[in-house]
Amino acid sequence: MKFRKQIFGFMDMLRFKKMVPTRRKMLANGADTPLPQEYRTNMLADKLHPGYMEAELTDTRFLTETIRELTFRRVDSDSFPFFRAGQYVSLQVKIGDSVVSRPYSIVSTPRQALDNKLVLAIENAGFVSGYLCEKAKVGDRFIMTEPSGEFHYETLRDSKNIICVAGGSGITPFVSMAGSLVDKDESYSMILFYGARSAKQLAYRAELDRLSARCSDLRVIYVLSDESDDDCEHGFISASLMKKYTELSDSTFFLCGPQPMYDFLMKELSPLQLPKKSIHRDATCCGDLPTEHPEELKLTVHMRDEIFIITANSNETLLTAMEHAGLNAPNKCRAGGCGFCHSKWISGSYKVAEGRDGRREADRKFGFIHPCVTYPVSDMEIDVPVAY
Ligand code: FES
């Protein structure tokens, strides 16, 4: 054994001695053509992950009295990146002195993105959505983030049977998922329960009927709470209603709608004792706290070489305060999950919205915060990266 060790050690020494001349020889024999300026892998990565994009509004139409569809083309490149059906983009809008962003699920399919077409449908509710529904016009340009988000089908994680439940404007990601299935870019079997108060409030009904007629793996059930219709179910989307159409236990659920719909469905599904990974809910933005008399606090923001001193109300998130002050702070999901707004806490007290703390343990320990879900409790000082 000792002898073998000595032999190997000796051979290693010989190889080591020869290493420099061998390298020199190989370098001398190498091609003298210049290195490529572009690498295909990097080009593909840039195409798939452009970061921020400039997009122009090319068409609009009202789908219902309150939901407006907006179609965009990308102006800084030939096409939008391919994405996963169900993902969202964040749209940045300048309203007065404020620079504000909101995430919106993509309605169009990943294939349409390659034809430089991206469609969003926006409900007229709130500051930014109200602006986009009432004021945005064809030709307006916006900054848009690349598609992001975890609300999409994942072959290894999800059952082949997916049950999608949409409430009101929560239909948007499912139109993309249905289209992607028909395009054969996805391979699930999808049943969609789409709830609204009345038939008039069902957006994309004709589109969904057209898609389901083309694909045996897609079925759509409309559920109206406030009126009866021969082609629709009446009432709410309950477990017993879903059981009429499909087996619930061997399925993955995708839910998108208002908070009361989530609360109701989680109660309905709890007797099934489904594993956590079987229910996906689309994230909702973190809003203001219901406080009658919010306190006005001082927020000191370090951004690169500049320091801004602004006002932050105790009932609004640090991100909202920065946007109202016109600061270009990075954000995407506005729900605490993506980590894109990740910033350094310097001083002051704060609280994180309940159930929204998506920070990693190390971030918590070393004083990083997500301003999109953080409310100031005292005057605060933070260090924030610039969005772009
Ligand atoms: S914007 Fe996603 S975590 Fe803050």
Coordinates of C-alpha atoms and ligand atoms in Angstrom, one line a residue:
M1 CA 0.0 0.0 0.0
K2 CA 2.8 2.4 1.0
F3 CA 4.6 1.4 -2.2
R4 CA 1.6 2.2 -4.4
K5 CA 1.2 5.6 -2.7
Q6 CA 4.8 6.4 -3.4
I7 CA 4.4 5.4 -7.1
F8 CA 1.3 7.6 -7.5
G9 CA 3.0 10.5 -5.7
F10 CA 6.0 10.2 -8.0
M11 CA 3.8 10.1 -11.2
D12 CA 2.0 13.2 -9.9
M13 CA 5.3 15.0 -9.5
L14 CA 6.2 14.1 -13.1
R15 CA 2.9 15.4 -14.4
F16 CA 3.3 18.6 -12.4
K17 CA 6.7 19.2 -13.9
K18 CA 5.3 18.7 -17.4
M19 CA 2.3 21.0 -16.8
V20 CA 3.8 24.3 -17.9
P21 CA 5.4 23.0 -21.1
T22 CA 2.2 21.1 -22.0
R23 CA 0.1 24.2 -21.5
R24 CA 2.5 26.3 -23.6
K25 CA 2.3 23.7 -26.4
M26 CA -1.5 23.7 -26.3
L27 CA -1.6 27.5 -26.4
A28 CA 0.8 27.6 -29.3
N29 CA -1.4 25.1 -31.3
G30 CA -4.7 26.9 -30.5
A31 CA -6.6 28.9 -33.2
D32 CA -5.7 32.5 -33.4
T33 CA -9.2 33.6 -34.5
P34 CA -10.6 36.4 -32.2
L35 CA -13.0 35.4 -29.5
P36 CA -16.7 35.8 -30.4
Q37 CA -18.3 39.1 -29.3
E38 CA -21.6 37.4 -28.6
Y39 CA -22.4 34.1 -27.0
R40 CA -25.6 32.3 -28.0
T41 CA -26.3 31.4 -24.3
N42 CA -26.0 35.1 -23.3
M43 CA -28.2 36.2 -26.2
L44 CA -30.9 33.7 -25.2
A45 CA -30.7 34.8 -21.6
D46 CA -31.1 38.5 -22.7
K47 CA -34.1 37.6 -24.8
L48 CA -35.8 35.6 -22.0
H49 CA -34.9 38.1 -19.2
P50 CA -34.8 41.6 -20.6
G51 CA -35.4 43.1 -17.1
Y52 CA -37.4 46.3 -18.0
M53 CA -39.0 46.8 -21.4
E54 CA -40.6 49.8 -23.1
A55 CA -44.1 49.0 -24.3
E56 CA -46.6 51.0 -26.3
L57 CA -50.3 50.8 -26.0
T58 CA -51.7 49.7 -29.4
D59 CA -55.3 48.9 -28.8
T60 CA -58.0 49.0 -26.1
R61 CA -61.5 47.8 -25.7
F62 CA -64.0 47.4 -22.8
L63 CA -64.8 43.7 -22.0
T64 CA -67.4 44.6 -19.4
E65 CA -68.5 47.9 -17.9
T66 CA -65.6 47.9 -15.6
I67 CA -62.9 45.8 -17.2
R68 CA -60.8 47.3 -20.0
E69 CA -58.4 45.2 -22.2
L70 CA -55.1 46.9 -23.1
T71 CA -52.9 45.5 -25.9
F72 CA -49.2 46.4 -26.0
R73 CA -46.3 46.1 -28.4
R74 CA -42.7 46.3 -27.3
V75 CA -40.8 49.2 -28.8
D76 CA -37.2 48.5 -27.6
S77 CA -37.1 45.0 -29.2
D78 CA -38.7 42.8 -31.8
S79 CA -40.9 40.9 -29.4
F80 CA -41.8 40.2 -25.8
P81 CA -40.0 37.3 -24.1
F82 CA -41.6 33.9 -24.0
F83 CA -43.2 33.3 -20.5
R84 CA -45.2 30.8 -18.5
A85 CA -49.0 31.1 -18.9
G86 CA -50.3 32.5 -15.6
Q87 CA -47.4 34.9 -15.0
Y88 CA -47.7 38.7 -14.6
V89 CA -45.9 41.9 -15.7
S90 CA -45.6 45.0 -13.6
L91 CA -46.6 48.2 -15.4
Q92 CA -45.2 51.5 -14.4
V93 CA -47.3 54.6 -14.7
K94 CA -46.5 58.3 -14.1
I95 CA -49.6 60.0 -12.5
G96 CA -49.0 63.6 -11.6
D97 CA -45.8 63.6 -9.5
S98 CA -46.1 60.0 -8.6
V99 CA -44.3 57.1 -10.3
V100 CA -46.4 54.0 -9.5
S101 CA -46.4 50.4 -10.6
R102 CA -48.9 47.5 -10.4
P103 CA -48.7 43.9 -11.3
Y104 CA -51.2 42.6 -13.9
S105 CA -51.7 39.0 -15.0
I106 CA -51.0 38.4 -18.7
V107 CA -54.1 37.5 -20.8
S108 CA -52.4 36.7 -24.1
T109 CA -50.5 33.5 -24.7
P110 CA -46.7 33.0 -24.6
R111 CA -46.8 32.4 -28.4
Q112 CA -48.4 35.8 -29.0
A113 CA -45.6 37.3 -27.0
L114 CA -43.2 36.1 -29.8
D115 CA -45.4 38.1 -32.3
N116 CA -44.8 41.2 -30.2
K117 CA -48.3 41.2 -28.6
L118 CA -49.0 41.3 -24.9
V119 CA -52.5 41.8 -23.6
L120 CA -53.7 42.8 -20.1
A121 CA -57.2 43.2 -18.8
I122 CA -57.6 45.7 -16.0
E123 CA -60.5 46.3 -13.6
N124 CA -61.4 49.9 -12.9
A125 CA -60.6 49.8 -9.2
G126 CA -57.9 51.9 -7.4
F127 CA -55.4 54.6 -8.2
V128 CA -53.4 53.0 -11.0
S129 CA -56.0 50.7 -12.5
G130 CA -58.5 53.6 -12.6
Y131 CA -56.0 55.7 -14.5
L132 CA -55.3 52.8 -17.0
C133 CA -59.1 52.2 -17.5
E134 CA -60.1 55.9 -17.9
K135 CA -57.1 57.8 -19.1
A136 CA -54.6 55.6 -20.9
K137 CA -54.8 56.0 -24.7
V138 CA -53.3 54.3 -27.8
G139 CA -49.8 55.5 -28.4
D140 CA -49.0 56.0 -24.7
R141 CA -45.7 54.3 -23.6
F142 CA -45.0 52.6 -20.4
I143 CA -42.1 50.8 -18.6
M144 CA -43.0 47.2 -18.1
T145 CA -41.0 44.5 -16.2
E146 CA -40.3 41.1 -17.7
P147 CA -42.9 38.4 -17.0
S148 CA -42.6 37.0 -13.5
G149 CA -44.4 35.0 -10.9
E150 CA -44.9 31.4 -9.6
F151 CA -48.6 31.2 -10.5
H152 CA -48.2 28.7 -13.4
Y153 CA -48.4 25.0 -14.1
E154 CA -45.3 23.0 -13.1
T155 CA -45.2 19.5 -14.5
L156 CA -43.1 18.0 -11.6
R157 CA -45.1 19.6 -8.9
D158 CA -48.7 19.7 -10.1
S159 CA -51.3 17.0 -10.9
K160 CA -52.2 16.6 -14.6
N161 CA -55.8 17.6 -13.7
I162 CA -56.0 21.2 -12.8
I163 CA -59.0 22.9 -11.4
C164 CA -59.0 26.7 -11.9
V165 CA -61.3 29.0 -10.1
A166 CA -61.7 32.6 -11.2
G167 CA -63.7 35.4 -9.5
G168 CA -64.5 38.5 -11.5
S169 CA -61.3 40.0 -13.1
G170 CA -59.4 37.0 -11.7
I171 CA -60.1 35.3 -15.0
T172 CA -57.1 36.9 -16.7
P173 CA -54.3 34.3 -16.0
F174 CA -56.7 31.5 -16.9
V175 CA -57.4 32.9 -20.4
S176 CA -53.6 32.7 -21.0
M177 CA -53.5 29.2 -19.5
A178 CA -56.4 28.0 -21.6
G179 CA -54.8 29.5 -24.8
S180 CA -51.5 27.9 -24.0
L181 CA -53.2 24.5 -23.6
V182 CA -54.9 24.9 -27.0
D183 CA -51.5 26.0 -28.5
K184 CA -50.1 22.7 -27.1
D185 CA -47.5 24.6 -25.1
E186 CA -49.0 23.0 -21.9
S187 CA -50.2 19.5 -21.3
Y188 CA -52.7 19.6 -18.4
S189 CA -56.4 18.8 -18.4
M190 CA -58.1 22.0 -17.3
I191 CA -61.5 22.7 -15.9
L192 CA -62.3 26.3 -15.2
F193 CA -65.0 27.5 -12.8
Y194 CA -65.6 31.2 -13.6
G195 CA -67.8 33.1 -11.1
A196 CA -69.4 36.5 -11.6
R197 CA -72.6 38.3 -10.4
S198 CA -74.3 38.3 -13.8
A199 CA -73.7 37.2 -17.4
K200 CA -72.8 40.8 -18.3
Q201 CA -69.9 40.7 -16.0
L202 CA -68.3 37.6 -17.6
A203 CA -65.2 38.8 -19.5
Y204 CA -63.8 36.7 -22.3
R205 CA -66.8 34.3 -22.4
A206 CA -66.8 34.1 -26.2
E207 CA -63.1 33.6 -26.3
L208 CA -63.2 30.8 -23.6
D209 CA -66.1 29.1 -25.5
R210 CA -64.1 29.2 -28.7
L211 CA -61.0 27.7 -27.0
S212 CA -63.0 24.9 -25.2
A213 CA -64.7 24.0 -28.5
R214 CA -61.2 23.4 -29.9
C215 CA -59.7 21.3 -27.1
S216 CA -61.2 18.3 -25.3
D217 CA -58.9 18.9 -22.3
L218 CA -60.5 22.3 -21.6
R219 CA -63.9 22.8 -20.0
V220 CA -65.4 26.0 -18.7
I221 CA -68.3 26.2 -16.2
Y222 CA -69.8 29.6 -15.6
V223 CA -71.3 30.3 -12.2
L224 CA -73.6 33.4 -11.6
S225 CA -74.4 34.5 -8.1
D226 CA -77.1 37.1 -8.8
E227 CA -79.0 35.8 -11.8
S228 CA -80.1 32.6 -13.5
D229 CA -79.0 31.5 -16.9
D230 CA -79.7 28.2 -18.6
D231 CA -76.1 27.9 -19.6
C232 CA -74.6 28.7 -16.2
E233 CA -74.7 27.4 -12.7
H234 CA -76.4 29.5 -10.1
G235 CA -74.8 30.4 -6.7
F236 CA -71.2 30.3 -5.5
I237 CA -68.3 28.1 -6.5
S238 CA -68.5 25.5 -3.7
A239 CA -66.8 22.2 -3.2
S240 CA -70.1 20.4 -3.9
L241 CA -70.6 22.3 -7.1
M242 CA -67.1 21.5 -8.3
K243 CA -67.6 17.8 -7.4
K244 CA -70.5 17.7 -9.9
Y245 CA -68.0 18.1 -12.7
T246 CA -64.7 16.7 -11.6
E247 CA -62.8 14.6 -9.0
L248 CA -61.3 17.0 -6.4
S249 CA -58.9 14.9 -4.5
D250 CA -56.5 14.1 -7.3
S251 CA -56.2 17.6 -8.7
T252 CA -54.2 20.8 -8.3
F253 CA -56.2 24.0 -7.7
F254 CA -55.3 27.4 -9.1
L255 CA -57.4 30.2 -7.5
C256 CA -57.5 33.8 -8.7
G257 CA -60.0 36.3 -7.4
P258 CA -60.8 38.6 -4.4
Q259 CA -59.9 37.8 -0.8
P260 CA -63.4 36.8 0.2
M261 CA -63.4 34.1 -2.6
Y262 CA -60.1 32.7 -1.2
D263 CA -61.5 32.6 2.3
F264 CA -64.6 30.9 1.2
L265 CA -62.8 28.3 -1.0
M266 CA -60.2 27.5 1.6
K267 CA -63.0 26.6 4.0
E268 CA -64.7 24.6 1.4
L269 CA -61.6 22.6 0.5
S270 CA -60.3 22.1 4.0
P271 CA -62.2 18.8 4.6
L272 CA -60.3 17.3 1.6
Q273 CA -57.0 17.7 3.6
L274 CA -55.1 18.5 0.4
P275 CA -51.4 19.0 0.7
K276 CA -50.3 22.6 0.7
K277 CA -48.7 22.3 -2.7
S278 CA -52.0 21.3 -4.3
I279 CA -53.5 24.8 -3.9
H280 CA -52.0 27.8 -5.6
R281 CA -53.4 31.3 -5.1
D282 CA -52.5 34.3 -7.2
A283 CA -50.9 37.0 -5.0
T284 CA -52.8 40.2 -4.3
C285 CA -51.1 43.5 -3.7
C286 CA -50.6 44.7 -0.2
G287 CA -52.8 47.7 0.4
D288 CA -53.2 50.4 3.0
L289 CA -54.1 49.5 6.6
P290 CA -57.6 50.4 7.7
T291 CA -56.5 53.2 10.2
E292 CA -58.8 56.1 10.8
H293 CA -56.0 58.6 11.8
P294 CA -52.7 57.6 10.3
E295 CA -49.6 59.2 11.7
E296 CA -47.3 61.2 9.5
L297 CA -43.8 59.9 9.8
K298 CA -40.4 60.9 8.4
L299 CA -38.8 58.4 6.0
T300 CA -35.2 59.0 5.0
V301 CA -34.3 57.1 1.8
H302 CA -30.8 56.6 0.6
M303 CA -30.7 55.9 -3.2
R304 CA -27.3 55.5 -4.7
D305 CA -25.5 58.8 -3.9
E306 CA -28.6 60.7 -3.0
I307 CA -30.6 61.1 0.2
F308 CA -34.4 61.9 0.1
I309 CA -36.4 62.9 3.2
I310 CA -40.1 62.2 2.5
T311 CA -43.3 61.7 4.4
A312 CA -44.7 58.3 5.1
N313 CA -48.1 57.6 6.6
S314 CA -48.2 54.9 9.2
N315 CA -51.0 53.1 7.3
E316 CA -49.2 52.9 3.9
T317 CA -46.3 50.7 2.9
L318 CA -42.8 52.2 2.5
L319 CA -43.1 51.5 -1.2
T320 CA -46.3 53.4 -1.5
A321 CA -44.7 56.4 0.4
M322 CA -41.7 56.3 -2.0
E323 CA -43.9 56.2 -5.1
H324 CA -46.0 59.1 -3.9
A325 CA -42.8 61.1 -3.5
G326 CA -41.9 60.2 -7.1
L327 CA -39.0 57.9 -6.1
N328 CA -38.2 55.2 -8.6
A329 CA -38.0 52.2 -6.2
P330 CA -37.9 48.7 -7.6
N331 CA -40.9 46.4 -7.3
K332 CA -42.8 43.7 -9.0
C333 CA -45.3 41.6 -7.1
R334 CA -46.1 44.1 -4.3
A335 CA -47.1 41.1 -2.2
G336 CA -43.9 40.3 -0.3
G337 CA -43.0 37.3 -2.4
C338 CA -40.6 38.1 -5.3
G339 CA -37.9 40.0 -3.3
F340 CA -37.4 42.5 -6.1
C341 CA -37.9 45.5 -3.7
H342 CA -35.3 44.0 -1.2
S343 CA -33.9 47.0 0.7
K344 CA -31.6 47.6 3.7
W345 CA -33.1 48.8 6.9
I346 CA -31.0 51.4 8.7
S347 CA -33.1 52.6 11.6
G348 CA -36.6 53.0 13.0
S349 CA -39.4 50.5 13.8
Y350 CA -41.7 48.9 11.3
K351 CA -44.2 46.1 11.0
V352 CA -44.7 43.6 8.2
A353 CA -48.2 42.9 6.9
E354 CA -49.6 39.8 8.3
G355 CA -48.8 36.6 6.4
R356 CA -46.8 38.5 3.8
D357 CA -43.2 38.2 5.2
G358 CA -41.5 36.5 2.3
R359 CA -38.0 37.4 3.4
R360 CA -35.3 34.7 3.8
E361 CA -34.1 34.0 7.3
A362 CA -30.7 35.6 6.6
D363 CA -32.4 38.8 5.3
R364 CA -34.4 39.1 8.5
K365 CA -31.3 38.5 10.6
F366 CA -29.1 41.0 8.7
G367 CA -31.7 43.8 8.5
F368 CA -33.2 43.6 5.0
I369 CA -36.9 44.5 4.4
H370 CA -39.4 44.3 1.6
P371 CA -40.8 47.8 1.4
C372 CA -43.9 46.6 -0.5
V373 CA -45.3 44.9 2.6
T374 CA -43.6 47.0 5.4
Y375 CA -45.4 49.7 7.3
P376 CA -43.5 52.4 9.3
V377 CA -44.2 52.5 13.1
S378 CA -41.7 55.3 13.8
D379 CA -39.5 57.6 11.7
M380 CA -37.4 55.4 9.5
E381 CA -34.2 55.3 7.4
I382 CA -33.7 52.8 4.6
D383 CA -31.3 52.2 1.8
V384 CA -33.1 51.3 -1.5
P385 CA -31.7 50.3 -4.9
V386 CA -32.8 52.4 -7.9
A387 CA -35.2 50.5 -10.2
Y388 CA -33.3 51.2 -13.4
Ligands
FES1 S1 -42.2 43.8 -4.9 FE1 -42.1 41.6 -4.7 S2 -41.4 41.4 -2.6 FE2 -41.7 43.5 -2.8

